[in-house]
N, CA and C of each residue as an Amber inpcrd file, in Angstrom:
protein
   681
   0.7150000  -1.0340000  -0.2530000  -0.4660000  -0.0570000   0.2230000
   0.9400000   1.6950000  -0.0800000   2.0550000   1.1160000   1.2050000
   2.9770000   2.4570000   0.8470000   3.5930000   2.3100000  -0.8580000
   3.8720000   1.6800000  -1.2510000   4.3210000   1.9840000  -2.6620000
   3.1410000   1.9360000  -4.0270000   2.4140000   1.5410000  -3.5600000
   0.6230000   1.8890000  -4.4970000   0.8050000   3.8980000  -4.2540000
   0.9050000   4.0870000  -2.6260000   0.6620000   5.6170000  -2.5890000
   1.2880000   6.5430000  -3.1700000   2.7850000   5.7020000  -2.4600000
   4.6680000   6.4650000  -3.4290000   4.0050000   7.0790000  -5.2350000
   3.4410000   5.7850000  -5.6790000   3.0610000   6.2410000  -6.8650000
   2.1110000   6.8120000  -6.9480000   0.9060000   6.7270000  -6.9060000
   0.2160000   7.9560000  -6.9030000   0.2180000   9.1740000  -6.5850000
   1.3040000   9.1010000  -5.5320000   1.6930000  10.3990000  -5.2550000
   2.6060000  11.3580000  -6.9390000   3.7650000  10.3320000  -7.2280000
   4.4590000  11.1820000  -8.2050000   3.6330000  11.0580000  -9.5050000
   2.5470000  10.1490000  -9.4980000   1.7850000  10.4610000 -10.9060000
   0.8560000  12.0960000 -10.7520000   0.7760000  11.7570000  -9.4490000
  -0.3320000  13.3090000  -8.6910000   0.8830000  14.6520000  -9.3770000
   1.9250000  14.3020000  -9.0790000   3.2730000  15.3260000  -9.4240000
   3.2300000  15.7510000 -10.8570000   3.2870000  14.4410000 -11.6960000
   3.9740000  14.5970000 -12.9470000   2.5690000  14.9810000 -13.7340000
   1.4930000  15.0520000 -12.9980000   0.2690000  15.2430000 -13.8450000
   0.3070000  16.8100000 -14.1810000   0.4900000  17.4580000 -12.5420000
   0.1250000  18.5640000 -12.1430000   1.4880000  19.6820000 -13.0120000
   2.9370000  18.7660000 -13.4110000   4.0560000  19.6350000 -13.8040000
   3.5410000  19.5620000 -15.5750000   2.7380000  18.2050000 -16.4820000
   2.0170000  18.7530000 -17.2180000   1.5760000  19.5340000 -17.7580000
   0.5090000  19.5560000 -16.3510000  -0.2370000  20.5280000 -16.6520000
   0.2560000  21.9010000 -16.6880000   1.1830000  22.5460000 -16.2910000
   1.8870000  23.5590000 -15.7790000   2.4430000  24.0260000 -17.5260000
   3.2550000  23.0460000 -17.7290000   4.0440000  22.8040000 -18.9480000
   3.2440000  23.6700000 -19.6010000   2.0570000  22.7640000 -20.6740000
   1.2710000  22.8750000 -21.6880000   0.8540000  23.8340000 -21.4920000
   0.2530000  25.0280000 -20.5030000  -0.5560000  26.0630000 -19.4240000
   1.0490000  27.1130000 -20.1630000   2.1050000  27.1770000 -20.0470000
   3.2320000  27.9230000 -20.4560000   3.3590000  27.5610000 -21.8860000
   3.4400000  26.7480000 -22.6850000   3.7430000  26.6140000 -24.1670000
   2.3080000  27.4160000 -24.7980000   1.2800000  27.6010000 -23.9270000
  -0.2830000  27.7090000 -24.4510000   0.4330000  29.0890000 -24.6880000
   0.8250000  30.0150000 -23.3900000   1.1670000  31.1530000 -23.6520000
   1.8200000  31.7740000 -24.1300000   3.2120000  30.8850000 -24.6890000
   4.0750000  31.0100000 -25.6720000   3.0490000  30.9660000 -27.2600000
   3.3270000  29.9420000 -27.3580000   2.1660000  30.0110000 -28.3370000
   1.1180000  31.3100000 -28.7120000   0.6030000  31.8410000 -27.7440000
  -0.4510000  32.9650000 -28.2390000   0.9180000  34.1970000 -28.8560000
   2.3080000  34.2160000 -27.6150000   2.8790000  35.6070000 -27.9420000
   3.5870000  35.3250000 -29.4740000   3.8560000  33.8350000 -29.5870000
   4.4070000  33.6960000 -31.4360000   3.3580000  33.6320000 -32.2440000
   2.2800000  33.8750000 -32.0430000   0.7800000  34.1320000 -33.2560000
   0.8730000  35.3980000 -33.3510000   1.2030000  36.2870000 -32.5030000
   0.9130000  37.6490000 -32.3430000   1.9010000  38.1650000 -33.2760000
   3.2460000  37.9360000 -32.6080000   5.0300000  38.2650000 -32.9980000
   4.7230000  37.8990000 -34.6380000   4.3350000  36.9960000 -35.6890000
   4.5040000  36.1960000 -36.6190000   3.5040000  37.0230000 -37.4970000
   2.8400000  38.0380000 -37.0870000   1.7910000  38.8990000 -37.6820000
   2.6240000  39.9840000 -38.4670000   3.5760000  40.3970000 -38.1270000
   4.5760000  41.1610000 -38.5570000   5.7190000  40.6810000 -39.5190000
   5.4760000  39.5360000 -39.6140000   6.9320000  39.2110000 -40.4550000
   7.2380000  37.5800000 -39.7070000   7.1580000  36.6950000 -40.3680000
   8.0230000  35.2040000 -40.5610000   9.2730000  35.1290000 -40.3260000
   9.6990000  35.9920000 -40.6360000  11.1530000  35.7640000 -40.5340000
  11.7220000  36.2980000 -38.7600000  12.3710000  35.8140000 -38.2730000
  13.1450000  36.6560000 -36.8420000  14.3380000  37.4340000 -37.0220000
  15.0830000  37.5160000 -38.4310000  15.9820000  38.0830000 -38.7740000
  15.6080000  39.9520000 -38.9870000  14.3240000  39.6390000 -39.5840000
  13.5180000  40.9770000 -39.6050000  12.4740000  41.5370000 -38.4310000
  12.1990000  40.0810000 -37.3910000  11.7180000  40.8240000 -36.8220000
  11.6540000  40.0820000 -35.4550000  11.9580000  41.5230000 -34.6420000
  13.0250000  41.2790000 -33.4260000  11.9730000  41.1140000 -32.3430000
  10.4200000  40.8810000 -32.3890000   9.5410000  40.4040000 -31.2700000
   9.2110000  38.8560000 -31.5970000   9.5500000  38.5790000 -33.3860000
   9.1380000  37.2720000 -33.9790000  10.9540000  36.0550000 -33.1020000
  12.0840000  36.9620000 -32.7970000  13.2520000  36.8460000 -32.1790000
  13.0700000  36.6020000 -31.0090000  12.2820000  37.0270000 -30.0170000
  12.5030000  37.2210000 -28.7640000  11.6860000  35.9880000 -28.3210000
  10.1450000  35.9120000 -29.6600000   9.3070000  34.5870000 -28.4210000
   9.6480000  32.8790000 -29.2280000  10.7940000  33.7370000 -30.3970000
  11.4770000  32.2470000 -30.5100000  12.2110000  31.6300000 -29.3800000
  13.2150000  32.9070000 -28.4140000  14.1520000  32.5110000 -27.7800000
  13.7560000  31.7100000 -26.6160000  12.1660000  32.1160000 -26.5160000
  11.0690000  32.3070000 -24.7510000  11.0000000  30.9090000 -25.3200000
  10.3970000  30.1830000 -27.0260000  10.0010000  28.8350000 -26.4630000
  11.1840000  28.2000000 -26.9210000  12.3360000  28.6800000 -26.9080000
  13.6390000  27.7210000 -26.6570000  14.0960000  27.3080000 -25.4600000
  13.8830000  28.1860000 -24.2670000  14.3170000  27.9060000 -23.1660000
  13.6730000  27.6780000 -22.9650000  12.5320000  27.5130000 -22.5390000
  11.1100000  26.4870000 -22.5080000  10.8220000  25.3810000 -22.3230000
  12.2330000  24.9330000 -23.8720000  12.2310000  23.2980000 -24.4190000
  10.5470000  23.7240000 -25.0170000   9.8940000  24.3930000 -25.7870000
   9.0240000  24.1870000 -26.5520000   9.0540000  23.3840000 -28.2490000
   8.3560000  21.9120000 -28.2820000   8.3990000  20.9370000 -29.3840000
   8.0830000  21.8810000 -30.9090000   9.3850000  21.5280000 -31.6730000
   9.3040000  22.6800000 -33.0010000   7.9140000  23.0440000 -33.6710000
   6.9670000  21.6170000 -33.7010000   6.3040000  21.5530000 -34.0530000
   4.8560000  22.1120000 -33.5710000   5.2460000  22.3490000 -32.3580000
   4.2830000  23.5250000 -31.6830000   4.7120000  24.4060000 -31.5940000
   5.7920000  25.2210000 -32.5410000   5.8760000  26.5070000 -32.4250000
   5.6050000  26.6620000 -34.0180000   5.9470000  25.3100000 -34.4500000
   5.6210000  26.2120000 -36.0580000   3.7520000  26.6290000 -36.3340000
   3.5380000  25.6500000 -34.9160000   1.3850000  25.7010000 -35.2960000
   1.1750000  26.9160000 -34.9190000   1.8370000  27.5180000 -34.1240000
   1.6680000  29.1360000 -33.1000000   2.1060000  29.8650000 -34.4800000
   3.0830000  29.6260000 -35.3360000   3.4920000  30.7140000 -36.5480000
   2.8870000  30.6480000 -37.1620000   1.9260000  29.0690000 -37.9150000
   1.3550000  29.3840000 -39.0250000  -0.5160000  29.7510000 -38.8570000
  -0.9180000  30.1130000 -37.2970000  -1.6740000  30.8170000 -36.8670000
  -1.7200000  32.3910000 -37.0180000  -0.5100000  32.8230000 -36.9670000
  -0.5070000  34.0930000 -38.2200000  -1.7380000  34.5660000 -38.8010000
  -2.1420000  33.9460000 -39.7840000  -2.9030000  33.8350000 -41.0520000
  -4.2820000  34.8900000 -40.0940000  -4.0600000  33.6410000 -39.3360000
  -6.1240000  34.3730000 -39.0570000  -5.8560000  35.7770000 -38.1490000
  -5.7410000  36.5080000 -38.4270000  -5.9270000  37.3970000 -38.1260000
  -7.3770000  38.3640000 -37.2780000  -8.5270000  37.1230000 -37.6520000
  -9.5060000  37.2100000 -36.4020000  -9.4090000  36.8450000 -34.8960000
  -8.0110000  36.1200000 -34.8840000  -8.2750000  35.4630000 -33.7020000
  -7.4550000  36.0490000 -32.3670000  -6.6290000  35.9200000 -31.6600000
  -6.1820000  36.4990000 -30.5930000  -5.5040000  38.1390000 -30.7540000
  -6.1370000  38.7360000 -30.0460000  -5.5290000  40.4690000 -29.6940000
  -4.9060000  40.7020000 -28.9380000  -3.5670000  41.3490000 -29.0740000
  -2.6410000  41.7790000 -27.4220000  -3.6260000  42.8870000 -26.5730000
  -3.4290000  43.3350000 -25.8790000  -4.3680000  44.4620000 -24.8640000
  -3.4270000  44.1760000 -23.5410000  -3.6980000  45.3020000 -23.1320000
  -2.6020000  46.3180000 -22.2200000  -4.1410000  46.8400000 -20.8620000
  -3.6770000  46.7060000 -19.2960000  -4.6640000  47.2480000 -18.2430000
  -3.1950000  47.2240000 -17.4320000  -3.4270000  48.0790000 -16.9930000
  -3.1220000  49.1800000 -15.7220000  -3.9690000  49.6290000 -14.9020000
  -3.7400000  49.5170000 -13.2120000  -4.2120000  49.3210000 -12.1470000
  -3.5500000  49.0590000 -10.5380000  -4.0020000  49.5770000  -9.8950000
  -3.3460000  49.5300000  -8.3830000  -3.4270000  48.6800000  -7.9530000
  -2.1510000  47.5670000  -7.5140000  -2.3560000  46.1050000  -6.7280000
  -3.0460000  46.3020000  -4.9760000  -2.1790000  45.4060000  -4.9770000
  -1.4040000  45.4440000  -2.6210000  -0.6270000  46.1610000  -2.8330000
  -1.0550000  47.1200000  -1.4520000  -0.2220000  47.5480000  -1.3150000
   0.0350000  49.2960000  -1.9620000  -0.6790000  49.3340000  -2.8700000
  -0.8370000  50.9500000  -3.6520000   0.4870000  50.5040000  -4.7550000
   1.2070000  48.9870000  -5.3840000   1.7090000  49.0180000  -6.3300000
   1.3500000  49.3220000  -7.2460000   2.0690000  49.7390000  -8.3990000
   1.4610000  50.1520000  -9.9120000   1.9750000  48.9400000 -10.5670000
   0.4120000  48.6190000 -11.4290000   1.0660000  47.2850000 -12.4420000
   0.7530000  47.6040000 -13.8370000   1.1020000  47.2300000 -14.8350000
   0.9040000  46.9410000 -16.2440000   0.7990000  45.7100000 -16.8830000
  -0.5730000  45.2710000 -17.4400000  -0.5670000  43.9680000 -17.6160000
  -0.8620000  43.8060000 -19.3970000  -0.1190000  43.3800000 -19.5400000
   0.5260000  42.8910000 -20.9600000  -0.8220000  41.2540000 -21.0380000
  -1.5290000  41.3360000 -21.9570000  -2.5720000  40.0420000 -22.0300000
  -2.6860000  40.0230000 -23.2400000  -3.0070000  38.6480000 -23.7740000
  -3.8650000  38.2730000 -24.7460000  -4.9980000  37.1820000 -25.0570000
  -5.9470000  37.5590000 -25.4960000  -6.9680000  37.1910000 -25.4920000
  -7.8240000  37.3420000 -27.0720000  -9.4010000  36.5800000 -27.0760000
  -9.6050000  36.1710000 -27.8920000 -10.7890000  36.8130000 -27.8230000
 -11.2230000  37.3740000 -26.2840000 -12.2090000  38.2430000 -25.6980000
 -11.8710000  39.1160000 -25.1140000 -11.5990000  40.2800000 -25.4930000
 -11.7380000  41.3960000 -24.5320000 -12.6030000  41.5930000 -23.0270000
 -13.5420000  41.7560000 -23.1600000 -14.6590000  41.9510000 -22.1510000
 -14.7990000  40.7140000 -21.6130000 -14.7490000  39.6780000 -21.5990000
 -14.1720000  38.5100000 -20.8220000 -13.0390000  38.9030000 -19.8020000
 -11.7520000  39.3890000 -20.4960000 -10.1700000  39.9220000 -19.8970000
 -10.5770000  41.2530000 -18.8970000 -11.1440000  42.3720000 -19.5970000
 -10.7480000  43.1490000 -18.2920000 -12.2370000  43.0720000 -17.6240000
 -12.8200000  41.9370000 -17.8900000 -14.1290000  41.6240000 -16.3480000
 -13.4380000  41.2100000 -15.1020000 -12.8740000  39.6340000 -15.6310000
 -11.8580000  39.2800000 -14.8310000 -10.9490000  39.9020000 -14.1370000
  -9.8610000  40.4230000 -14.5200000  -8.6790000  41.0710000 -13.8750000
  -9.1530000  42.5030000 -13.1630000 -10.7880000  42.8290000 -13.8490000
 -11.2770000  44.2480000 -12.7260000 -11.0990000  43.5130000 -11.5670000
 -12.0070000  42.6500000 -11.1940000 -12.8510000  41.6490000 -10.3070000
 -11.3320000  41.3000000  -9.6550000 -10.4370000  40.9040000 -10.2810000
  -9.1390000  40.3200000  -9.2590000  -8.1360000  41.8880000  -8.5490000
  -8.0800000  42.8180000  -9.5060000  -7.5110000  44.0900000  -8.9800000
  -8.6640000  45.0080000  -7.7570000 -10.2910000  44.6160000  -8.0890000
 -10.8880000  45.1600000  -6.9160000 -10.5350000  44.8090000  -5.5320000
 -10.5370000  43.2140000  -5.7300000 -10.5080000  42.1380000  -4.5270000
  -9.4590000  42.4780000  -3.6350000  -8.5420000  42.5180000  -4.6540000
  -6.7600000  42.4430000  -3.9840000  -6.3650000  44.0180000  -3.9000000
  -6.7550000  44.8810000  -4.7620000  -6.3730000  45.9970000  -4.7240000
  -7.2950000  47.3860000  -4.8410000  -6.4290000  48.5260000  -5.4640000
  -7.3410000  49.6520000  -5.8640000  -8.3120000  50.0310000  -7.0040000
  -8.0220000  48.5420000  -7.8080000  -8.8780000  48.6260000  -9.2050000
  -7.9500000  48.7830000 -10.5680000  -8.1040000  48.6350000 -11.2210000
  -8.3770000  49.5180000 -13.1020000  -7.8450000  50.9390000 -13.1750000
  -7.0400000  51.1940000 -13.6390000  -6.8750000  52.7750000 -13.4110000
  -6.0270000  53.2770000 -14.8400000  -5.8370000  54.4710000 -15.4800000
  -4.7660000  54.8070000 -16.1700000  -3.4830000  55.2030000 -15.0220000
  -2.6470000  54.1450000 -16.3000000  -0.9120000  54.3740000 -15.3070000
  -0.2180000  54.0530000 -16.0830000  -0.3270000  53.9040000 -17.3200000
   0.6920000  53.9410000 -18.6870000   1.8090000  54.6810000 -18.1030000
   1.6950000  55.8770000 -18.0940000   2.4840000  57.0050000 -17.7770000
   3.6320000  56.7550000 -16.5360000   3.4030000  55.8810000 -15.9600000
   4.3310000  55.1570000 -14.8780000   5.2550000  53.6650000 -15.1540000
   5.4810000  53.6560000 -16.5260000   6.0280000  52.6090000 -17.0040000
   6.8270000  52.8810000 -18.3330000   8.0220000  52.8390000 -18.6600000
   8.1350000  53.0980000 -20.2500000   8.8280000  51.8670000 -20.8880000
   8.4180000  52.0660000 -22.3360000   8.4810000  50.5900000 -23.2670000
  10.2040000  50.6540000 -23.4630000  10.6380000  49.6690000 -22.9770000
  11.7480000  49.7100000 -23.5590000  12.1130000  48.1820000 -23.9320000
  13.8740000  48.1070000 -24.4370000  13.9850000  46.9430000 -24.6440000
  15.1000000  46.4780000 -23.6580000  15.5040000  45.1670000 -23.3470000
  16.6980000  44.9740000 -22.3390000  17.5100000  44.0310000 -24.0410000
  18.6800000  43.4960000 -23.4650000  19.5440000  43.0410000 -24.7740000
  20.5590000  42.2240000 -23.2690000  20.6500000  41.1660000 -23.6010000
  21.2780000  39.9790000 -22.8200000  22.6280000  39.5440000 -23.3570000
  23.7360000  40.1840000 -23.5760000  24.7330000  39.8920000 -24.2730000
  25.9040000  38.5870000 -23.1690000  26.3990000  37.5050000 -24.1500000
  27.1100000  36.6570000 -23.3450000  28.6320000  36.7630000 -24.0410000
  29.5120000  36.4640000 -23.0720000  30.8940000  36.1280000 -23.2430000
  31.8700000  37.6360000 -23.7560000  31.4720000  38.9760000 -23.3460000
  32.0310000  40.1640000 -23.4730000  31.7870000  40.9900000 -22.1370000
  32.1570000  42.3560000 -22.1300000  32.2130000  42.8540000 -21.6340000
  31.5970000  44.7780000 -21.9010000  31.5420000  45.0150000 -20.5980000
  30.5090000  46.3140000 -21.1770000  30.7980000  47.7940000 -22.2730000
  32.4300000  47.9480000 -22.1740000  33.2220000  48.1100000 -22.9440000
  33.1930000  48.1360000 -23.9780000  33.2200000  46.8680000 -24.9080000
  33.3990000  45.9800000 -25.8770000  31.4800000  46.4840000 -26.3690000
  31.0990000  46.2560000 -26.0460000  28.8810000  46.1560000 -25.4150000
  28.6460000  47.9200000 -26.3950000  29.4180000  48.4870000 -25.4630000
  29.5290000  50.5850000 -25.5240000  29.7490000  50.2160000 -26.9990000
  31.2280000  50.1530000 -26.9140000  31.4470000  50.6070000 -28.6690000
  31.2220000  50.1530000 -29.5240000  29.9620000  49.1750000 -29.4640000
  29.5920000  48.1870000 -30.5960000  27.9730000  49.2380000 -30.5980000
  27.4480000  49.8530000 -29.3890000  26.2290000  50.5600000 -29.6200000
  26.3920000  51.7320000 -29.7520000  27.6400000  52.6080000 -30.0790000
  28.1360000  54.2330000 -29.9730000  27.0150000  54.7660000 -30.8650000
  26.2440000  54.5370000 -31.4850000  25.9420000  55.5660000 -32.4260000
  23.9940000  55.3420000 -31.4650000  24.0190000  54.3840000 -30.6970000
  22.0880000  54.5670000 -30.1530000  22.5120000  55.1680000 -28.7300000
  21.0580000  55.0520000 -28.4090000  20.7260000  55.9370000 -27.4700000
  20.5980000  54.9730000 -25.9520000  21.6170000  54.8080000 -24.8880000
  21.5410000  53.1860000 -23.9360000  20.8730000  54.1740000 -23.1950000
  20.2090000  53.9650000 -22.4880000  19.4430000  54.5890000 -20.9780000
  20.3250000  53.6660000 -19.9180000  20.8370000  52.3990000 -19.7100000
  21.7430000  51.9920000 -19.0740000  22.1560000  50.0400000 -19.5820000
  23.0410000  50.6960000 -19.1900000  24.4470000  48.9970000 -18.9600000
  24.8800000  48.1640000 -17.2840000  24.5710000  47.0860000 -16.7490000
  24.7940000  46.5940000 -16.2650000  25.5010000  45.3620000 -16.4080000
  25.8190000  44.4880000 -15.6390000  26.5560000  43.2230000 -15.8930000
  25.8430000  42.3780000 -14.9310000  25.4790000  41.3590000 -15.3680000
  24.4900000  39.9060000 -14.4640000  23.9320000  38.7910000 -15.2620000
  24.7180000  38.1900000 -15.0020000  24.5150000  36.8270000 -15.8630000
  24.8310000  36.8400000 -17.5050000  26.0400000  37.6810000 -18.2200000
  26.4180000  38.8750000 -18.7930000  26.0160000  40.1180000 -18.6010000
  26.2960000  40.9850000 -19.7100000  25.7310000  42.2910000 -19.7400000
  24.9130000  42.7590000 -20.2880000  23.7870000  43.1360000 -19.8900000
  22.9610000  43.5110000 -19.8740000  22.5780000  45.2380000 -20.4280000
  21.8070000  45.3860000 -21.2860000  21.7900000  46.9610000 -22.3430000
  20.3000000  47.3610000 -21.9160000  20.0260000  48.5110000 -22.1170000
  18.6920000  48.7810000 -21.6450000  18.6450000  50.1540000 -22.5080000
  17.6710000  50.6610000 -23.4970000  17.2620000  51.2860000 -24.4200000
  15.8840000  51.4830000 -24.7470000  15.4580000  52.5280000 -25.8750000
  14.1980000  52.5790000 -25.7280000  13.3160000  51.6330000 -27.1100000
  12.5510000  51.5210000 -27.1020000  11.8230000  49.8450000 -27.7320000
  11.6360000  50.3250000 -29.2980000  11.7800000  52.0780000 -29.6400000
  11.7770000  51.9870000 -30.7610000  13.4030000  51.6350000 -31.5760000
  14.1040000  51.4550000 -30.7650000  15.7880000  51.0400000 -31.5080000
  15.7230000  49.0830000 -31.4640000  15.0210000  48.7600000 -31.1320000
  14.9060000  47.2810000 -30.8850000  15.5470000  47.0240000 -32.5060000
  14.9750000  47.0140000 -33.0050000  15.6210000  46.1070000 -34.3660000
  16.4630000  46.2000000 -34.9280000  17.0280000  47.7680000 -34.6290000
  18.2630000  47.6980000 -35.9700000  19.7230000  47.8530000 -34.3770000
  19.0420000  48.2230000 -32.9160000  20.3480000  47.0900000 -31.4910000
  20.3850000  45.8940000 -32.3310000  19.1210000  45.2870000 -32.0630000
  19.7150000  43.9240000 -32.2500000  20.6280000  43.1210000 -33.6210000
  19.8350000  43.9080000 -34.2780000  20.7020000  43.3880000 -35.7800000
  22.6050000  43.3630000 -35.6620000  22.3500000  44.7060000 -34.5120000
  23.8890000  45.7000000 -34.0170000  24.9490000  44.4750000 -33.6630000
  24.4020000  43.8650000 -32.5970000  24.8390000  43.1290000 -31.2010000
  24.5510000  41.3840000 -32.2660000  24.3110000  41.1760000 -32.7930000
  24.0680000  40.3240000 -33.7900000  25.6960000  39.7700000 -34.7100000
  25.3930000  41.0990000 -35.2760000  26.8390000  40.9780000 -35.9780000
  28.1020000  41.2350000 -35.6570000  27.8890000  41.1140000 -34.5130000
  29.2210000  41.3110000 -33.3120000  29.0710000  40.2540000 -32.1650000
  27.9560000  39.2520000 -32.2320000  28.2210000  38.6070000 -30.4180000
  28.0100000  37.7890000 -31.2750000  28.0810000  36.1120000 -30.8880000
  27.3320000  35.0920000 -31.1490000  25.9390000  34.9090000 -29.6790000
  25.6130000  35.0260000 -28.5760000  24.8510000  35.0270000 -27.6730000
  24.2170000  36.1370000 -27.0830000  23.2040000  36.6240000 -27.9640000
  22.3080000  38.3070000 -27.7530000  20.5820000  37.3770000 -27.5030000
  20.0950000  37.8180000 -26.9100000  18.7050000  37.5580000 -26.6680000
  18.3430000  39.4300000 -26.1460000  17.5570000  39.4700000 -27.0520000
  16.6970000  40.8560000 -26.7440000  14.8420000  40.0190000 -26.7560000
  14.8620000  41.2170000 -25.3800000  13.4230000  41.3360000 -24.9820000
  12.8570000  42.8590000 -25.2400000  11.4000000  42.9250000 -25.0450000
  10.6450000  44.7120000 -24.8670000  10.2010000  44.1590000 -23.5220000
  10.3210000  45.1420000 -22.4620000  10.1110000  44.6520000 -21.5490000
   9.0050000  46.3800000 -20.7820000   8.7680000  46.3670000 -19.9380000
   7.8520000  47.3960000 -19.0100000   8.1410000  48.0650000 -18.0590000
   9.7060000  48.8920000 -18.1120000  10.3110000  49.3590000 -17.2930000
   9.6880000  50.3680000 -16.1690000   9.8140000  50.2760000 -15.0940000
   8.8710000  51.9210000 -14.1960000   9.5820000  52.6720000 -14.0430000
   8.8450000  53.5310000 -14.0550000   9.4120000  55.0120000 -14.0490000
  10.3510000  55.3990000 -12.1800000   9.5200000  54.7800000 -11.5630000
  10.0450000  54.6130000 -10.6090000   9.4160000  53.1960000  -9.3920000
  10.1410000  53.1360000  -8.2350000   9.8860000  52.4610000  -7.3040000
  10.0840000  52.4620000  -6.5190000   9.1360000  51.3680000  -5.5480000
   8.2400000  51.7680000  -4.4060000   9.2800000  50.7090000  -3.5490000
   9.0940000  50.0020000  -2.4050000   9.0370000  49.5220000  -1.2690000
   7.4150000  49.0400000  -0.3700000   7.3060000  47.9030000   0.0970000
   6.0380000  47.4840000   0.4140000   6.5590000  47.1120000   1.5930000
   5.2860000  47.2870000   2.4810000   5.0420000  46.2170000   4.0100000
   5.0550000  44.5590000   3.9140000   4.2280000  44.3820000   2.9170000
   3.6840000  42.8920000   3.0310000   4.2660000  42.5310000   1.4320000
   5.3660000  42.0780000   1.1410000   5.8290000  41.3410000   0.4230000
   5.3370000  39.7840000   0.1940000   4.7950000  39.5390000   1.3470000
   4.1370000  37.8630000   1.1180000   2.6050000  38.7140000   0.0950000
   1.3490000  38.9070000   0.6240000   0.1510000  39.4310000   0.0270000
   0.7690000  40.3410000  -1.8070000   1.5630000  40.5490000  -1.5580000
   1.7040000  41.0660000  -2.8700000   2.7020000  40.0030000  -4.3270000
   3.2930000  39.2960000  -3.6090000   3.7110000  37.8750000  -4.0350000
   2.4030000  37.2040000  -4.8510000   2.0570000  36.8950000  -3.6950000
   0.2710000  36.5170000  -3.9160000  -0.5010000  36.7700000  -4.9440000
  -0.6350000  38.2590000  -4.9050000  -1.2290000  38.6390000  -6.2830000
  -0.6030000  38.4550000  -7.5670000   0.6390000  38.2340000  -7.6020000
   1.5150000  38.3240000  -8.8110000   1.3430000  36.5980000  -9.1770000
   1.0430000  36.2580000  -8.5210000   0.8040000  34.5270000  -8.7770000
  -0.2740000  34.3610000  -9.2260000  -1.0910000  35.4300000  -9.0300000
  -2.5690000  35.1230000  -9.4230000  -2.6560000  35.6060000 -10.6080000
  -2.3620000  36.6270000 -10.8500000  -2.3090000  37.2320000 -12.1050000
  -1.4930000  36.2000000 -12.7100000  -0.6450000  36.3710000 -12.8760000
   0.4700000  35.3830000 -13.8980000  -0.2330000  34.1500000 -14.4700000
  -1.2860000  33.0410000 -13.1440000  -1.5680000  32.0050000 -13.7400000
  -2.9300000  31.8290000 -14.5860000  -3.2200000  33.6960000 -14.5560000
  -4.4030000  33.7950000 -15.3780000  -4.1780000  33.2320000 -16.5230000
  -4.9150000  32.6780000 -17.4110000  -4.4770000  32.1360000 -18.9250000
  -4.2760000  33.1510000 -20.0270000  -4.8210000  34.2300000 -19.6130000
  -4.8600000  35.3280000 -20.9860000  -3.1960000  36.3170000 -20.1460000
  -3.3090000  35.9020000 -19.3260000  -1.7810000  37.1960000 -18.9570000
  -0.5790000  36.6060000 -19.4750000  -0.1000000  37.7510000 -20.2190000
   1.7340000  37.1010000 -20.4430000   2.6300000  37.8080000 -19.4560000
   2.4950000  38.6830000 -18.3840000   3.8200000  39.5800000 -17.9110000
   2.5570000  40.8890000 -17.8050000   2.9920000  40.2000000 -16.1140000
   2.9670000  41.7550000 -15.1360000   3.7380000  42.6270000 -14.7650000
   3.6840000  43.4480000 -14.9240000   4.6950000  44.3810000 -14.6090000
   4.4920000  45.4290000 -13.3590000   5.3000000  45.9120000 -12.9550000
   5.2670000  46.3830000 -11.0100000   6.1300000  46.8520000 -11.0750000
   5.9950000  48.0450000  -9.8850000   6.6790000  48.8740000  -9.3890000
   7.2350000  48.1800000  -7.8250000   7.4380000  47.2530000  -7.6600000
   8.1680000  47.2680000  -6.7410000   9.1550000  46.8620000  -6.5760000
   9.9360000  47.4730000  -6.0560000  11.7310000  47.3300000  -5.6990000
  11.9390000  45.7930000  -4.6380000  11.2160000  45.3660000  -4.4480000
  11.6520000  43.7720000  -3.7270000  11.2020000  42.5740000  -4.5620000
  10.4130000  42.9040000  -5.2580000  10.7650000  41.5970000  -6.1310000
  10.9730000  41.2190000  -7.2640000
């Protein structure tokens, strides 16, 4: 009986892991589909290149990737939406979501923000749309020399050299880095203009988990310094 119980526990964990993995693949698939609408050549489409990098890091099967890209031809499927609001501890959030039903998504997110925070409201001005590039096996001076013609907002070292610049420069910066370095990952992010500290980290962390578990939510950007 003990062995049978152990086997059941193992299978329960495996099923949970499989379900989580499938959910991750579904979310990445949506990103791939949206990105591919701007072109299926990753060399000319930095958003698709970034989505493909994400898919590879998640070990997403090639057939899943191709299926998601093929769906880009259906212009009436999922769309990108963004919402902002105050969560717990008056933390500002910018939510990126992909949905086939905006009414459902905004209703569900409004309920979550009303329950755990101070509701949805216009806070886009509190976030800058920027790109971040991670370059391995190099140093900051070499990267800065490569990007001398671009307006770099920040550069720092963390698992490689990281560069932050305005999103509008993402395509050109990626081309410049690809021409010089072998391992380059570029992503678009929303960076808070001001960070805050909060008293109840656990409460905020649980809310972030709830948001990230939502089927439509791709990213939950916030301005908490401690998370």
